[in-house]
Amino acid sequence: MEKLWLKSYPEGVPAEIDLSRYQSILELFSTACENYAESKAYSNLGSSLTYKELEEKSRYFAAFLQQELGLKKGDRVAIMLPNLLQFPVAMFGAMRAGCILVNINPLYTHHELTHVLNDCGAKVLVILANFKDVLAKTLPEVELKHVILTEIADLFPAPKRVLLNFVIRHIKKMVPKTKIKGAYRFNQALHQGKKSALTPVTLTQEDVAFLQYTGGTTGVAKGAILTHRNLIANILQLEAWFKPAVGDNNLDNVVVITPLPLYHIFSLTVNCLFFLLRKSLIVLITNPRDIPNFVKTLKKQPFNIITGVNTLYNALANNPDFAKLDFSHLKLTVAGGMAVQKAVAKRWQDITGCVLIEGYGLTETSPVVTANLLDNKEFSGSIGLPIPSTEVSIRDQDHNELEIGEVGEICVRGPQVMRGYWQSGEVTERAFSVDGWLHTGDMGRIDNHGFFYVVDRIKDMINVSGFNVYPNEIEDIIAKYPGVLEVAVVGIADEHSGEVPKAFIVKKDPNLTEKDILKYCHENMTGYKVPKQVEFRDELPKTNVGKILRRALRTN
């Protein structure tokens, strides 16, 4: 099929990008630090780091890894932190030492942590002291060489650092008393590294930048091998996509609210790396689930851009204080990570005056594959057009390309697509077709203008008496009902139909009943799509990023 999407490209967006501009992420990082030295790069809980301070501290950390711990090019360094100032310092520092970064969810259980550390072979783990208990259970089962502990306020100015760390440790008692024998302290590492000389390491586009673990919600987590080329490609693709809509300078000096954790590929690439090039202040939100405090942060800090997922935007839009904020500076709201529900998008636009711009991607694609037009006047329901240098195709189970409008698996090719899965040759082979297309596991379709639409995950599709039913479709309809706060739909076994849909709902209106929901569903969808059961819950299980875990609902 021809690349229909190119005909819908805005004027000024190229079909292809020039990948030769940067040879590594370090080159991008050095350029930003040199050009914007005195500007603020990251802020967190009221404290900040300038680009100059980020360069210095990451250099100290890199020297410590090299000279004190003896790490070499290609060694793995794992980072198990929420959004704190220490994250970019450790990340860029480890990269400057030539190491491969392994991002780890801080909420992992000791079994999950054990699997990832053993699989990646990390020599060093940087971890928030709050999670020492999990680490203590894990250490006897892994071959980790060194642990670097940090506390939330370690990079804050002295009075604030001492006070806040004291409160977190002794008043809130959030830091376990567990001792980790031989562990270094983060600030100790910086102090020692300051006294050592960094040996520069040459990195190329073909060097591995990250092992980004994925698949933990559907099976054993696998490490996607993302090279410097993969990440640079996606950064330049985003730049090409953004430029005609916002101009050369309209994204410079912006304040970017970053609630999604930096260990997640969306936040890592878009917020941490792409906006670093734009002289941006990246505001790190440590605990976005605390919506009242999140809203207080937004009130104090005028902001231009915010990125997030559907559940986050829904939670903010349902907070009465959020609607009172000043949105006059807001230029762009980007949604990814999971399907955006139309009801949430409408509520967000009504409150903020800003359209939710939805994109699509995966960990395996660094992550962005498609994006909507930035000048959309309203939420489209589409995941947009493939970004420059990206091919997307809809295929059937035999890998035959389908016609316009037909539903099949979304397959992707492009320079942002991973090299493969770490130490998983057979899994990698299954992930790609013989002609190099990545199987995404998502069902979708393309329209005659080249816009793509996600229908659902293949594994989440419900088969009702031979009819394919997509949970996203049912959820989108139920979410529009005024008394519904959140909804998730899964398939459950049925002796007559094989499977039937079941809806799990969190109420906004305490008087909402199952009868109300079923009546509304019968009025708005075909009979076989109507949930046969409705269960009300106080909350729905989610990943730390905010994705609803359908698998957990199916097994409970």
XYZ file of C-alpha atoms in Angstrom, residues 262-467:
206
model
C 11.180 9.128 33.633
C 11.769 5.382 33.745
C 8.800 5.071 31.339
C 9.808 5.354 27.677
C 7.215 8.042 26.821
C 8.443 10.416 29.514
C 12.088 9.466 28.958
C 12.154 10.298 25.249
C 9.587 13.089 24.984
C 10.089 14.983 28.250
C 13.625 14.158 29.327
C 15.404 14.095 25.951
C 13.356 15.918 23.292
C 12.548 18.963 25.409
C 16.138 19.096 26.660
C 17.015 20.368 23.192
C 14.504 23.193 23.506
C 15.988 25.061 26.498
C 13.040 23.819 28.523
C 12.402 23.631 32.246
C 11.236 20.097 32.949
C 9.126 20.037 36.123
C 9.374 16.589 37.720
C 6.268 15.431 39.605
C 7.340 12.791 42.109
C 3.895 11.504 43.076
C 1.255 12.347 40.433
C -1.285 10.103 42.158
C -1.535 12.690 44.911
C -3.846 14.846 42.805
C -4.455 17.606 45.405
C -0.718 18.257 45.821
C -0.187 17.900 42.074
C -2.771 20.646 41.498
C -1.019 22.841 44.107
C 2.223 22.465 42.136
C 0.449 23.496 38.928
C -0.984 26.538 40.701
C 2.494 27.724 41.731
C 4.139 27.146 38.359
C 2.712 28.619 35.106
C 3.147 25.863 32.528
C 3.119 25.537 28.751
C 3.103 21.801 28.094
C 1.883 18.752 29.950
C 2.155 15.096 28.970
C 0.206 12.226 30.488
C -2.153 9.307 30.095
C -5.948 9.109 29.985
C -6.370 8.190 33.663
C -4.239 11.138 34.789
C -6.165 13.647 32.683
C -9.420 12.159 33.949
C -8.314 12.502 37.592
C -7.222 16.117 37.087
C -10.402 17.054 35.232
C -12.494 15.674 38.101
C -10.630 17.699 40.725
C -12.599 20.910 41.463
C -9.460 22.941 42.244
C -7.898 22.038 38.894
C -10.644 23.879 37.006
C -9.720 27.082 38.894
C -6.148 27.169 37.524
C -4.868 29.670 34.990
C -4.500 27.896 31.640
C -3.595 30.985 29.618
C 0.006 29.759 29.185
C -0.918 26.210 28.149
C 0.171 25.548 24.549
C 0.135 21.785 24.213
C -1.330 18.726 25.930
C 0.012 15.374 24.755
C -1.556 12.003 25.564
C -0.050 8.567 25.034
C 0.561 5.275 26.789
C -3.054 4.105 26.585
C -6.236 4.884 24.632
C -7.785 8.277 25.336
C -11.518 8.200 25.991
C -13.567 10.785 24.125
C -15.430 11.828 27.279
C -12.139 12.567 29.042
C -10.791 14.517 26.052
C -13.952 16.652 25.880
C -13.927 17.388 29.606
C -10.248 18.338 29.443
C -10.784 20.710 26.520
C -13.844 22.278 28.181
C -11.789 23.045 31.302
C -8.430 24.031 29.822
C -9.336 25.220 26.337
C -6.556 22.950 25.037
C -7.102 19.965 22.731
C -5.736 16.598 23.859
C -3.287 15.565 21.118
C -3.062 11.780 21.075
C -0.141 9.786 19.752
C 0.784 6.117 19.630
C 3.908 4.173 20.367
C 5.551 1.339 22.241
C 8.614 0.761 24.363
C 9.996 -1.153 21.383
C 9.696 1.939 19.150
C 11.453 4.445 21.431
C 8.373 5.138 21.612
C 6.542 7.388 19.099
C 5.117 5.828 15.922
C 2.196 8.102 15.032
C 1.000 11.531 16.117
C -1.986 13.739 15.490
C -1.834 17.171 13.902
C -0.900 19.778 16.464
C -3.432 22.281 15.132
C -6.432 19.968 15.650
C -9.442 21.929 16.880
C -10.925 18.988 18.759
C -10.119 15.432 19.822
C -10.149 13.204 16.728
C -10.225 9.667 18.122
C -7.389 8.802 15.757
C -3.818 8.051 16.817
C -2.731 10.220 13.909
C -0.290 9.833 11.047
C 3.029 7.957 10.993
C 5.802 10.421 11.822
C 8.671 10.984 9.312
C 10.790 7.966 8.297
C 8.138 5.635 9.742
C 6.097 2.973 7.944
C 2.906 1.510 9.412
C 0.909 -1.332 7.920
C -2.254 -3.238 8.905
C -1.729 -6.987 8.526
C -3.798 -10.143 8.978
C -2.641 -13.208 10.944
C -0.785 -14.465 7.854
C 0.998 -11.104 7.519
C -0.927 -10.094 4.410
C -1.550 -6.369 4.107
C -5.207 -5.434 4.546
C -7.282 -2.882 2.684
C -8.326 0.556 3.918
C -10.815 0.274 6.780
C -10.123 -3.397 7.552
C -9.061 -4.271 11.109
C -5.808 -6.141 11.624
C -2.532 -6.009 13.515
C -0.557 -2.761 13.465
C 2.978 -3.431 12.187
C 5.823 -0.890 12.190
C 9.161 -0.237 10.481
C 11.483 2.705 11.092
C 14.807 3.846 12.574
C 13.221 4.159 16.038
C 12.386 0.419 16.191
C 14.462 -1.524 18.726
C 17.306 -3.846 17.818
C 15.588 -6.725 19.626
C 15.077 -8.131 23.127
C 18.062 -8.578 25.442
C 19.262 -12.207 25.525
C 15.984 -13.362 23.978
C 16.703 -14.487 20.431
C 13.547 -16.570 19.983
C 11.289 -13.849 21.392
C 12.963 -11.290 19.113
C 12.454 -13.560 16.108
C 8.741 -13.855 16.886
C 8.426 -10.090 17.287
C 9.557 -9.358 13.724
C 8.386 -10.553 10.325
C 10.954 -11.891 7.876
C 10.875 -8.553 6.046
C 11.562 -6.520 9.193
C 8.109 -5.420 10.379
C 7.620 -5.225 14.160
C 4.414 -6.904 15.345
C 2.866 -4.534 17.897
C 0.099 -6.799 19.221
C -2.378 -3.945 18.718
C -5.417 -4.143 16.469
C -6.069 -1.154 14.248
C -7.163 0.234 10.894
C -6.263 3.014 8.459
C -8.675 5.399 6.747
C -8.394 6.754 3.204
C -6.517 9.868 4.400
C -3.759 7.832 6.051
C -4.930 8.323 9.647
C -4.631 5.279 11.906
C -6.976 4.105 14.650
C -6.279 1.638 17.454
C -9.129 -0.769 18.050
C -7.647 -2.750 20.948
C -4.927 -5.119 22.112
C -5.098 -8.520 20.420
C -4.901 -10.216 23.824
C -7.762 -8.108 25.214
C -10.192 -8.761 22.379
C -13.366 -10.584 23.512
C -14.904 -13.303 21.320
C -18.690 -13.380 21.843
C -20.191 -16.263 19.860
C -17.706 -15.637 17.051
C -18.079 -11.845 17.086
